[in-house]
Amino acid sequence: MTDMALKIAILGAGQAGARHITGFLAVEHAQIAAVADTDADLARREAGRSGATPFQDWRTALDAAAELDAVVVALPHHLHAEAACMAAERGLHVLMEKPMGSSLAEGRRIEEACRTAGVVLMICFVHRFRDEAIQAKAWIEAGHIGVPVNCMETIASPRGSHLGSWINSPDLSGGGVLMYTGVHAMDRLLWLVDAPLRDVHASIRTLTAGSRVEEAVTALLTFDNGAMATLNVTGPTYPAGGTSWRSEIYGTEGVIRIRARQSVEIAGNSLAQRIEVDDTSTRDGENYNFKRQAEEFVQAVWDGEVSPIPGRTGLAVLEACQRIYDRGIHGPLFALR
């Protein structure tokens, strides 16, 4: 690791971009050099946290590429491909917010552009860096539940004012709750099962009048290693106590249960244990998963290492989501009778 600081531009200073700034501010050998957002006041406020230069246009920020080493792309989904490809062409390393693009084709463009330019491309599946996820993965790799055979992923994330209006436009977002929230659950399944997706059956619904994107998805998935999973994703429009995320991984010799930001537990033939967790790490403090992600990105860039979460991972998740859209049964607006 060099003593130099990686100079980073944050493209998009909304909910995700602000968390990235907090994460990088806690990392050695990283410097936020530019912050861009169409909301000029927001750009100035977030840039002021690090002494960065604010921009109202992310393209203008990239024009300062001679002073940059890397970018974080945290823009609306339809801008991901344009921003990432432009950054790669300028020789900038890319930390890409999920989803990798608003379509599989856009994701492939990003992966090819970064590979051709020889820059690091890391996809922001930031929940992999949470304590409960790290522990679950370690238990599986140690063989404590045998071979995963049946999994359940349930995630509900209320739609609120923190989400831009572009989310409700399929042309801009690429989809609804599956593309904004469900991608995290899909990545967790692919990561923990550790096998490519084979087959998909799904039902897709809207919940509110006027919604142009899906707000509820239930999918039955099978994987190349024989494992099965159910994926339930919901985006309620009423207060629902924040995001709720539960994972259960049943293996041939035990089960792991994850409650995001609460606990992870294992019950098996060789081990039984429960660990309480929250949003604060003893070592890394609040926002700790973003800090850990930032550390991994900086290290991969400076040390010339393989991306911790490479483009092919983002493509696998996009392909899985695309198959749900293509193979799913799109039902009418849900109504109580």
mmCIF file of C-alpha atoms in Angstrom, residues 109-290:
data_model
loop_
_atom_site.group_PDB
_atom_site.id
_atom_site.type_symbol
_atom_site.label_atom_id
_atom_site.label_comp_id
_atom_site.label_asym_id
_atom_site.label_seq_id
_atom_site.Cartn_x
_atom_site.Cartn_y
_atom_site.Cartn_z
ATOM 1 C CA ARG A 109 -20.930 -2.322 -21.549
ATOM 2 C CA ILE A 110 -19.545 -1.284 -18.181
ATOM 3 C CA GLU A 111 -17.649 -4.528 -17.663
ATOM 4 C CA GLU A 112 -16.122 -4.375 -21.145
ATOM 5 C CA ALA A 113 -15.138 -0.704 -20.816
ATOM 6 C CA CYS A 114 -13.364 -1.275 -17.497
ATOM 7 C CA ARG A 115 -11.668 -4.458 -18.695
ATOM 8 C CA THR A 116 -10.450 -2.746 -21.878
ATOM 9 C CA ALA A 117 -9.141 0.243 -19.905
ATOM 10 C CA GLY A 118 -7.451 -1.987 -17.333
ATOM 11 C CA VAL A 119 -9.127 -0.271 -14.376
ATOM 12 C CA VAL A 120 -10.580 -1.816 -11.233
ATOM 13 C CA LEU A 121 -14.348 -2.287 -11.309
ATOM 14 C CA MET A 122 -15.953 -3.103 -7.960
ATOM 15 C CA ILE A 123 -19.703 -3.531 -7.498
ATOM 16 C CA CYS A 124 -21.268 -2.113 -4.324
ATOM 17 C CA PHE A 125 -22.891 -5.104 -2.696
ATOM 18 C CA VAL A 126 -22.086 -3.448 0.586
ATOM 19 C CA HIS A 127 -24.060 -5.843 2.767
ATOM 20 C CA ARG A 128 -21.389 -8.490 2.183
ATOM 21 C CA PHE A 129 -19.253 -6.455 4.581
ATOM 22 C CA ARG A 130 -21.721 -6.644 7.475
ATOM 23 C CA ASP A 131 -20.734 -8.759 10.478
ATOM 24 C CA GLU A 132 -23.694 -11.112 10.166
ATOM 25 C CA ALA A 133 -23.016 -11.824 6.491
ATOM 26 C CA ILE A 134 -19.284 -12.373 7.015
ATOM 27 C CA GLN A 135 -20.004 -14.821 9.842
ATOM 28 C CA ALA A 136 -22.608 -16.739 7.836
ATOM 29 C CA LYS A 137 -20.243 -17.100 4.882
ATOM 30 C CA ALA A 138 -17.466 -18.327 7.191
ATOM 31 C CA TRP A 139 -19.732 -20.967 8.737
ATOM 32 C CA ILE A 140 -20.757 -22.224 5.294
ATOM 33 C CA GLU A 141 -17.176 -22.344 4.012
ATOM 34 C CA ALA A 142 -16.137 -24.239 7.163
ATOM 35 C CA GLY A 143 -18.742 -26.882 6.351
ATOM 36 C CA HIS A 144 -20.801 -26.367 9.509
ATOM 37 C CA ILE A 145 -24.148 -26.754 7.701
ATOM 38 C CA GLY A 146 -22.957 -29.176 5.048
ATOM 39 C CA VAL A 147 -24.181 -28.372 1.546
ATOM 40 C CA PRO A 148 -26.826 -25.602 1.228
ATOM 41 C CA VAL A 149 -30.003 -27.135 -0.186
ATOM 42 C CA ASN A 150 -32.885 -24.745 0.564
ATOM 43 C CA CYS A 151 -32.795 -20.999 1.233
ATOM 44 C CA MET A 152 -35.284 -18.241 1.988
ATOM 45 C CA GLU A 153 -34.676 -14.534 1.414
ATOM 46 C CA THR A 154 -37.275 -12.000 2.535
ATOM 47 C CA ILE A 155 -36.623 -8.279 2.303
ATOM 48 C CA ALA A 156 -39.027 -5.355 2.663
ATOM 49 C CA SER A 157 -37.867 -1.775 2.193
ATOM 50 C CA PRO A 158 -40.463 1.018 2.387
ATOM 51 C CA ARG A 159 -40.587 3.479 -0.482
ATOM 52 C CA GLY A 160 -40.220 6.967 0.912
ATOM 53 C CA SER A 161 -39.049 10.492 0.154
ATOM 54 C CA HIS A 162 -35.416 9.345 0.257
ATOM 55 C CA LEU A 163 -35.985 7.699 -3.129
ATOM 56 C CA GLY A 164 -36.018 9.898 -6.219
ATOM 57 C CA SER A 165 -39.070 10.084 -8.477
ATOM 58 C CA TRP A 166 -37.005 8.426 -11.226
ATOM 59 C CA ILE A 167 -37.476 5.112 -9.388
ATOM 60 C CA ASN A 168 -41.062 5.017 -10.703
ATOM 61 C CA SER A 169 -39.927 5.294 -14.337
ATOM 62 C CA PRO A 170 -38.928 1.933 -15.886
ATOM 63 C CA ASP A 171 -36.827 3.707 -18.524
ATOM 64 C CA LEU A 172 -34.734 5.384 -15.828
ATOM 65 C CA SER A 173 -34.645 2.736 -13.116
ATOM 66 C CA GLY A 174 -34.782 -0.500 -15.105
ATOM 67 C CA GLY A 175 -37.389 -1.786 -12.655
ATOM 68 C CA GLY A 176 -38.831 -1.316 -9.218
ATOM 69 C CA VAL A 177 -38.225 -2.952 -5.873
ATOM 70 C CA LEU A 178 -36.327 -5.859 -7.420
ATOM 71 C CA MET A 179 -33.722 -3.573 -8.998
ATOM 72 C CA TYR A 180 -33.428 -1.168 -6.072
ATOM 73 C CA THR A 181 -33.621 -3.491 -3.065
ATOM 74 C CA GLY A 182 -33.938 -7.053 -4.313
ATOM 75 C CA VAL A 183 -30.516 -6.989 -5.949
ATOM 76 C CA HIS A 184 -28.967 -7.156 -2.467
ATOM 77 C CA ALA A 185 -30.967 -10.266 -1.594
ATOM 78 C CA MET A 186 -30.175 -11.851 -4.956
ATOM 79 C CA ASP A 187 -26.480 -11.197 -4.470
ATOM 80 C CA ARG A 188 -26.624 -12.755 -1.003
ATOM 81 C CA LEU A 189 -28.222 -15.909 -2.415
ATOM 82 C CA LEU A 190 -25.687 -16.263 -5.229
ATOM 83 C CA TRP A 191 -22.828 -15.562 -2.797
ATOM 84 C CA LEU A 192 -23.897 -17.981 -0.073
ATOM 85 C CA VAL A 193 -25.121 -20.789 -2.353
ATOM 86 C CA ASP A 194 -22.001 -20.279 -4.510
ATOM 87 C CA ALA A 195 -23.532 -21.650 -7.703
ATOM 88 C CA PRO A 196 -24.979 -20.156 -10.899
ATOM 89 C CA LEU A 197 -28.725 -19.713 -11.220
ATOM 90 C CA ARG A 198 -30.408 -22.423 -13.296
ATOM 91 C CA ASP A 199 -34.154 -21.789 -13.373
ATOM 92 C CA VAL A 200 -36.663 -19.139 -12.340
ATOM 93 C CA HIS A 201 -40.397 -19.012 -11.667
ATOM 94 C CA ALA A 202 -41.863 -15.769 -10.363
ATOM 95 C CA SER A 203 -44.939 -13.655 -9.700
ATOM 96 C CA ILE A 204 -44.699 -9.867 -9.933
ATOM 97 C CA ARG A 205 -47.174 -7.273 -8.628
ATOM 98 C CA THR A 206 -47.761 -3.583 -8.138
ATOM 99 C CA LEU A 207 -49.387 -2.553 -4.868
ATOM 100 C CA THR A 208 -50.454 1.044 -5.459
ATOM 101 C CA ALA A 209 -52.395 2.790 -8.204
ATOM 102 C CA GLY A 210 -50.156 4.810 -10.487
ATOM 103 C CA SER A 211 -47.042 2.743 -9.890
ATOM 104 C CA ARG A 212 -45.228 2.019 -13.143
ATOM 105 C CA VAL A 213 -42.780 -0.440 -11.596
ATOM 106 C CA GLU A 214 -43.190 -3.570 -9.509
ATOM 107 C CA GLU A 215 -43.578 -3.283 -5.754
ATOM 108 C CA ALA A 216 -43.691 -6.986 -4.853
ATOM 109 C CA VAL A 217 -41.883 -10.034 -6.231
ATOM 110 C CA THR A 218 -41.945 -13.669 -5.190
ATOM 111 C CA ALA A 219 -39.550 -15.981 -7.021
ATOM 112 C CA LEU A 220 -38.698 -19.671 -6.840
ATOM 113 C CA LEU A 221 -35.073 -20.237 -7.851
ATOM 114 C CA THR A 222 -32.985 -23.330 -8.517
ATOM 115 C CA PHE A 223 -29.200 -23.414 -8.849
ATOM 116 C CA ASP A 224 -26.730 -25.546 -10.769
ATOM 117 C CA ASN A 225 -25.658 -27.382 -7.611
ATOM 118 C CA GLY A 226 -29.240 -28.459 -6.902
ATOM 119 C CA ALA A 227 -29.982 -25.866 -4.218
ATOM 120 C CA MET A 228 -33.390 -24.170 -4.155
ATOM 121 C CA ALA A 229 -34.461 -20.776 -2.842
ATOM 122 C CA THR A 230 -37.459 -18.525 -2.430
ATOM 123 C CA LEU A 231 -36.977 -14.782 -2.857
ATOM 124 C CA ASN A 232 -39.596 -12.378 -1.501
ATOM 125 C CA VAL A 233 -39.109 -8.650 -2.088
ATOM 126 C CA THR A 234 -41.629 -5.963 -1.124
ATOM 127 C CA GLY A 235 -41.590 -2.169 -1.274
ATOM 128 C CA PRO A 236 -44.478 -0.977 0.913
ATOM 129 C CA THR A 237 -45.493 2.663 0.615
ATOM 130 C CA TYR A 238 -46.551 2.921 4.261
ATOM 131 C CA PRO A 239 -44.261 3.223 7.307
ATOM 132 C CA ALA A 240 -43.049 -0.299 8.005
ATOM 133 C CA GLY A 241 -40.419 0.219 10.659
ATOM 134 C CA GLY A 242 -37.553 0.537 8.216
ATOM 135 C CA THR A 243 -36.028 -2.188 6.114
ATOM 136 C CA SER A 244 -36.577 -5.759 7.270
ATOM 137 C CA TRP A 245 -34.305 -8.477 5.874
ATOM 138 C CA ARG A 246 -34.252 -12.137 6.844
ATOM 139 C CA SER A 247 -32.219 -14.987 5.393
ATOM 140 C CA GLU A 248 -32.368 -18.691 6.163
ATOM 141 C CA ILE A 249 -29.925 -21.179 4.663
ATOM 142 C CA TYR A 250 -30.758 -24.827 5.256
ATOM 143 C CA GLY A 251 -27.986 -27.312 4.590
ATOM 144 C CA THR A 252 -27.569 -31.054 4.854
ATOM 145 C CA GLU A 253 -26.130 -30.701 8.369
ATOM 146 C CA GLY A 254 -27.509 -27.473 9.798
ATOM 147 C CA VAL A 255 -29.227 -24.125 9.303
ATOM 148 C CA ILE A 256 -28.078 -20.495 9.434
ATOM 149 C CA ARG A 257 -30.533 -17.684 10.183
ATOM 150 C CA ILE A 258 -29.632 -14.053 9.504
ATOM 151 C CA ARG A 259 -31.609 -11.052 10.757
ATOM 152 C CA ALA A 260 -30.033 -7.992 9.200
ATOM 153 C CA ARG A 261 -28.670 -5.566 11.799
ATOM 154 C CA GLN A 262 -29.872 -7.879 14.582
ATOM 155 C CA SER A 263 -28.351 -11.347 14.716
ATOM 156 C CA VAL A 264 -26.889 -14.380 12.999
ATOM 157 C CA GLU A 265 -27.246 -17.887 14.352
ATOM 158 C CA ILE A 266 -26.362 -21.443 13.430
ATOM 159 C CA ALA A 267 -27.908 -24.717 14.571
ATOM 160 C CA GLY A 268 -26.162 -27.795 13.253
ATOM 161 C CA ASN A 269 -24.623 -31.147 13.988
ATOM 162 C CA SER A 270 -21.207 -29.631 14.715
ATOM 163 C CA LEU A 271 -22.011 -26.134 16.001
ATOM 164 C CA ALA A 272 -24.788 -24.152 17.685
ATOM 165 C CA GLN A 273 -24.226 -20.430 18.252
ATOM 166 C CA ARG A 274 -26.048 -17.086 18.175
ATOM 167 C CA ILE A 275 -24.317 -13.721 17.714
ATOM 168 C CA GLU A 276 -26.044 -10.374 18.266
ATOM 169 C CA VAL A 277 -25.120 -7.531 15.887
ATOM 170 C CA ASP A 278 -26.198 -3.965 15.176
ATOM 171 C CA ASP A 279 -25.274 -1.039 12.947
ATOM 172 C CA THR A 280 -22.082 -0.288 14.860
ATOM 173 C CA SER A 281 -18.909 -2.353 14.699
ATOM 174 C CA THR A 282 -16.584 -2.379 17.707
ATOM 175 C CA ARG A 283 -13.615 -1.903 15.373
ATOM 176 C CA ASP A 284 -15.058 0.217 12.571
ATOM 177 C CA GLY A 285 -17.859 2.232 14.183
ATOM 178 C CA GLU A 286 -21.071 3.356 12.478
ATOM 179 C CA ASN A 287 -21.512 2.925 8.737
ATOM 180 C CA TYR A 288 -18.886 0.227 9.126
ATOM 181 C CA ASN A 289 -19.816 -1.821 6.060
ATOM 182 C CA PHE A 290 -19.259 1.216 3.821
#
